[in-house]
mmCIF file of C-alpha atoms in Angstrom:
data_model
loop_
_atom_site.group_PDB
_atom_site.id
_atom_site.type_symbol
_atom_site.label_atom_id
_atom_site.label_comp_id
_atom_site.label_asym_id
_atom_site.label_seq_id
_atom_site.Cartn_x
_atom_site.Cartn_y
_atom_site.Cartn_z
ATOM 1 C CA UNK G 218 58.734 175.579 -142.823
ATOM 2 C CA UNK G 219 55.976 177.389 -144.454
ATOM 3 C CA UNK G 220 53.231 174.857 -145.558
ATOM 4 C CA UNK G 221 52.132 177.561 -149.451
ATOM 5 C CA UNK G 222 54.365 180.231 -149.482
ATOM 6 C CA UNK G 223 51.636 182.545 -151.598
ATOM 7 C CA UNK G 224 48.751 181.883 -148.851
ATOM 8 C CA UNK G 225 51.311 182.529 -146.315
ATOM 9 C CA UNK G 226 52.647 185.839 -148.107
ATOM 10 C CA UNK G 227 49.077 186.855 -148.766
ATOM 11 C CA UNK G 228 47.730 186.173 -145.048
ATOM 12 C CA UNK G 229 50.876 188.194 -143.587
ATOM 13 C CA UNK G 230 49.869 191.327 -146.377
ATOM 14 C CA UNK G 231 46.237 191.210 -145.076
ATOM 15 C CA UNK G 232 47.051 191.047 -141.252
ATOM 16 C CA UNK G 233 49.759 194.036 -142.052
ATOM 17 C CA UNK G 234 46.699 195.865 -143.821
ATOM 18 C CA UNK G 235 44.146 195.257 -141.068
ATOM 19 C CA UNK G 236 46.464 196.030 -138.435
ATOM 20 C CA UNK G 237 47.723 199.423 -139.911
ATOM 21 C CA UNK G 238 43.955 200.531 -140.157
ATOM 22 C CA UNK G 239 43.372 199.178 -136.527
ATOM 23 C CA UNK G 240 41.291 196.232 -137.499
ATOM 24 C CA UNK G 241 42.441 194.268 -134.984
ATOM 25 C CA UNK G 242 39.921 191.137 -135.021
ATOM 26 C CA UNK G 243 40.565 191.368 -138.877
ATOM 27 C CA UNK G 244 44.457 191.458 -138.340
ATOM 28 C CA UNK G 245 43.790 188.704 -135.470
ATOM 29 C CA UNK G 246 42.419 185.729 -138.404
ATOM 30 C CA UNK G 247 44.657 187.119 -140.884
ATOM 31 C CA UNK G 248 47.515 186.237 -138.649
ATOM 32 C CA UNK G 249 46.271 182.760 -137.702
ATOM 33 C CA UNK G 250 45.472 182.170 -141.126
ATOM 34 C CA UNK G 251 49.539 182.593 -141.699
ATOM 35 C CA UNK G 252 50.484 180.325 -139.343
ATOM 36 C CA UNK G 253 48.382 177.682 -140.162
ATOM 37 C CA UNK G 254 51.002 177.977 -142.802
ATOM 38 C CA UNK G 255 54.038 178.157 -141.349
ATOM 39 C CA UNK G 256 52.831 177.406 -137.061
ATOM 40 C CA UNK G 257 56.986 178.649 -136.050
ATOM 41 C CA UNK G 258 56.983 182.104 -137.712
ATOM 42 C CA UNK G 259 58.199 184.011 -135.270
ATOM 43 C CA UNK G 260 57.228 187.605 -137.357
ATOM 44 C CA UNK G 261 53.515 186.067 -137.387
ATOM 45 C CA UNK G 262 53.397 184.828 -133.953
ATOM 46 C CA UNK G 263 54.900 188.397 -132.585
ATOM 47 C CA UNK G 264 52.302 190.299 -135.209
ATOM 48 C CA UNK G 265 49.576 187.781 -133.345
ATOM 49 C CA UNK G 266 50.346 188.654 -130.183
ATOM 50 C CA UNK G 267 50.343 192.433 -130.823
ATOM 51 C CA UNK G 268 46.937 192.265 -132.475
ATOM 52 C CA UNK G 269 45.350 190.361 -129.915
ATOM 53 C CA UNK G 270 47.074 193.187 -127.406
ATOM 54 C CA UNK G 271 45.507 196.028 -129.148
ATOM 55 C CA UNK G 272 42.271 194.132 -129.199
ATOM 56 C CA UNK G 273 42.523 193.774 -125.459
ATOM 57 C CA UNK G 274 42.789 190.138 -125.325
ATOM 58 C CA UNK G 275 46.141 190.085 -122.873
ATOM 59 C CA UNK G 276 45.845 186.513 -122.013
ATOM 60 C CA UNK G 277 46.003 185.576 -125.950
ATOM 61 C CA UNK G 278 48.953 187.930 -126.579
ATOM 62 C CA UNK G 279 50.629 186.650 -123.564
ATOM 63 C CA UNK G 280 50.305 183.130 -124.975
ATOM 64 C CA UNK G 281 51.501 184.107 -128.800
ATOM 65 C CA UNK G 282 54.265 186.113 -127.405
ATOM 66 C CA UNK G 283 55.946 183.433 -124.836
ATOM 67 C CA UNK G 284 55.240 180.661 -128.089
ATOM 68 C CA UNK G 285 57.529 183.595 -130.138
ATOM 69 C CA UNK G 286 59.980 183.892 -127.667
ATOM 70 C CA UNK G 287 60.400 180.447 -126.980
ATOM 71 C CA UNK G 288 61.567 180.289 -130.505
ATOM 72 C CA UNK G 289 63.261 183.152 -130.362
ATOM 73 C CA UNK G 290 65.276 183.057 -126.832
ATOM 74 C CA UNK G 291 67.927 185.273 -127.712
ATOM 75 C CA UNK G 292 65.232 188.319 -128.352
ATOM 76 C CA UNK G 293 64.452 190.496 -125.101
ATOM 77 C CA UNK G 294 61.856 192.530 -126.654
ATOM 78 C CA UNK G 295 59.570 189.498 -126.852
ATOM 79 C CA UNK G 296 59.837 188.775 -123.051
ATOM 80 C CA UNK G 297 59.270 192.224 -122.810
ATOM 81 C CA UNK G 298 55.950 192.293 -124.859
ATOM 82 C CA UNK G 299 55.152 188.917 -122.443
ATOM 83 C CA UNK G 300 55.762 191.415 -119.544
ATOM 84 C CA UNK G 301 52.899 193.422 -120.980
ATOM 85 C CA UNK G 302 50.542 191.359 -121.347
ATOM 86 C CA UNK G 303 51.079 189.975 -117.993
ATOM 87 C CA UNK G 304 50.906 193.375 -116.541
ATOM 88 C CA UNK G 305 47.602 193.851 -118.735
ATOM 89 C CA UNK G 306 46.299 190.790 -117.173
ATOM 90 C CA UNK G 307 47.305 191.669 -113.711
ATOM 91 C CA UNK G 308 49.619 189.359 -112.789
ATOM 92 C CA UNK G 309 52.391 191.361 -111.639
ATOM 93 C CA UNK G 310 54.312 189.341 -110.194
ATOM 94 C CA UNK G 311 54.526 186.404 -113.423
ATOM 95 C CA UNK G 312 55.315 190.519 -114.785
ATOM 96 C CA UNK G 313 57.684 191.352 -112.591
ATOM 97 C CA UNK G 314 59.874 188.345 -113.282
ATOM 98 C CA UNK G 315 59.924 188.296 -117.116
ATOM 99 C CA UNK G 316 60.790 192.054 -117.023
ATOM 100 C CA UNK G 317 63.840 190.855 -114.754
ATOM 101 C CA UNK G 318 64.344 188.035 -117.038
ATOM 102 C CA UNK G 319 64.412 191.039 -120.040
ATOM 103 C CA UNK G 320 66.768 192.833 -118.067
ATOM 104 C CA UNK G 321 69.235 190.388 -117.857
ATOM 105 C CA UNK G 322 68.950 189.334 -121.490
ATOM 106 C CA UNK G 323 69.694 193.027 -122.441
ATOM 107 C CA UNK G 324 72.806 193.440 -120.323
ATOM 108 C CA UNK G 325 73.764 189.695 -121.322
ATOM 109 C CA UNK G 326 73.412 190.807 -125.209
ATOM 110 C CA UNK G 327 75.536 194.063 -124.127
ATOM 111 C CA UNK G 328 73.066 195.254 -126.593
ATOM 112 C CA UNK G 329 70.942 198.462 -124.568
ATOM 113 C CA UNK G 330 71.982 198.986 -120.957
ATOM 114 C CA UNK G 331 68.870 201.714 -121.165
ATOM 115 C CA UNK G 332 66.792 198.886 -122.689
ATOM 116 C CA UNK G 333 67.420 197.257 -119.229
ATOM 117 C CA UNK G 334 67.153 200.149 -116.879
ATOM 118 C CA UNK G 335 63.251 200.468 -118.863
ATOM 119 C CA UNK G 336 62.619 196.479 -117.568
ATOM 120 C CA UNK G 337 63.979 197.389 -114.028
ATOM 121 C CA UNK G 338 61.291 200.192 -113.986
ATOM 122 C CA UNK G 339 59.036 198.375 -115.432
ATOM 123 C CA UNK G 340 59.576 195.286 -112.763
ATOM 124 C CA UNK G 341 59.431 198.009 -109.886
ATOM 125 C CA UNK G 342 56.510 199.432 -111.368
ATOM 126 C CA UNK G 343 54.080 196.179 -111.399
ATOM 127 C CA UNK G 344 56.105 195.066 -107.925
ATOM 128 C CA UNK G 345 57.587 197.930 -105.526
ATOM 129 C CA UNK G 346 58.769 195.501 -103.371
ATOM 130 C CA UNK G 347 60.824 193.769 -105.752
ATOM 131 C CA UNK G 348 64.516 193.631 -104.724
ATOM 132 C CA UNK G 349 66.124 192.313 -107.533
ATOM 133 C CA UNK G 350 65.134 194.828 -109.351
ATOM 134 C CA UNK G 351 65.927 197.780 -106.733
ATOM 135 C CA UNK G 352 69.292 196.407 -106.490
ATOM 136 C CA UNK G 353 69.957 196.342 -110.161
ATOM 137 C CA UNK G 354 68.519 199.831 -110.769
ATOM 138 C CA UNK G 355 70.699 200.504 -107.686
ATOM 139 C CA UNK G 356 73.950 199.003 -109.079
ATOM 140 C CA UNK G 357 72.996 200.576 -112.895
ATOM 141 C CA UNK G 358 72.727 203.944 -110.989
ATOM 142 C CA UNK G 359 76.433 203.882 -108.949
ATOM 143 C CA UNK G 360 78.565 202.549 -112.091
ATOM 144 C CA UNK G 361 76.592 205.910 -113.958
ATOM 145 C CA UNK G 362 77.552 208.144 -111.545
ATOM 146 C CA UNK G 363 73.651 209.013 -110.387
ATOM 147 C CA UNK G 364 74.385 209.859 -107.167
ATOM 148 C CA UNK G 365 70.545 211.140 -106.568
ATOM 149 C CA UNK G 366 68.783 208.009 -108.351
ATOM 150 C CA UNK G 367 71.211 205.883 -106.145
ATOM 151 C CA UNK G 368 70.490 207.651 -103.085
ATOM 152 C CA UNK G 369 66.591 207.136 -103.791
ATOM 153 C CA UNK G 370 67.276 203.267 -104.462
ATOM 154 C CA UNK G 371 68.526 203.396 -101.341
ATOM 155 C CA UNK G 372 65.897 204.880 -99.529
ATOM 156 C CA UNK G 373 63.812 202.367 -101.597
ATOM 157 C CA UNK G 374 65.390 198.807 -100.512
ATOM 158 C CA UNK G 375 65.735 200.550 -96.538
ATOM 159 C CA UNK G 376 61.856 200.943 -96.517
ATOM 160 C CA UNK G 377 61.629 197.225 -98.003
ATOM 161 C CA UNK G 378 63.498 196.042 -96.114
ATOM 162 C CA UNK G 379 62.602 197.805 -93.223
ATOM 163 C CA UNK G 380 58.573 196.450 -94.320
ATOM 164 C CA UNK G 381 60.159 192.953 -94.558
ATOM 165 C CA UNK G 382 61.378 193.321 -90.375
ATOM 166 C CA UNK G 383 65.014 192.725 -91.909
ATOM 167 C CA UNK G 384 66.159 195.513 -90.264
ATOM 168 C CA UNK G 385 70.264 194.782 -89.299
ATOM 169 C CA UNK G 386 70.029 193.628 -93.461
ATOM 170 C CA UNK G 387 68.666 197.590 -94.255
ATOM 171 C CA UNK G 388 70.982 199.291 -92.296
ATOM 172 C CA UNK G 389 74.404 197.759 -93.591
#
């Protein structure tokens, strides 16, 4: 519940300013100043976490994006923008998962099967070896018809697990 809707409303209009001209430290205290506020808005908390993003600050984005999504479980682009930051902070694998995590909340939602494929790339990206992922992209690629992409997943999970010394598992 929002604390003074008109400091709240005012606060969101300056951190929407700030942020359009790339202030980002600007956009960064007009944003907190919004949820001291209202401390659940999820539009503030997401705005937050962008603005500390573009200002380079990944561990603070990661933070005001997972507090977003938490209240907003049933959105996949937040776990996405969590992805991000992890990946900006280097912790690809923490990455890795919440783009798998994504994935699955797309093709749950029935909402963007393409939204998913982007999280599967994104989760092989950060971690090559990751074969939940592989065999997603994998699966994706067969009920498509991409008999090439397939093929190459293929190849993929072989030389993983091949790398892993699973080798009876990569040749059935």
């Amino acid at each position: 519940m929002t604390a003074n809707r008109g400091a709240f409303g005012e606060a969101m209009r300056a951190a929407a300013d700030a942020a359009w001209e790339g202030r980002w430290e600007e956009a960064v205290e007009a944003y907190r100043l919004a949820l001291a506020q209202s401390p659940e808005n999820v539009e503030a908390l997401t705005g937050l976490g962008m603005a500390y993003a573009r200002s380079g600050k990944h561990s603070e984005a990661s933070a005001a994006y997972r507090r977003a999504s938490d209240l907003a479980p049933e959105d996949p682009v937040l776990l996405e923008r969590v992805g991000k930051a992890l990946e900006g902070l280097g912790r690809h694998k923490e990455a890795c998962k919440v783009y798998i995590a994504c994935a699955e909340q797309y093709i749950q939602q029935q909402e963007s099967p393409e939204q998913a494929v982007a999280c599967w790339e994104s989760a092989v990206r950060v971690q090559p070896d990751a074969v939940e992922a592989h065999v997603q992209l994998l699966k994706h690629y067969q009920r498509q018809g991409r008999i090439r992409e397939a093929a190459d997943e293929c190849l993929r999970l072989a030389r993983i697990y091949g790398d892993q010394g699973r080798w009876d598992y990569g040749i059935r």
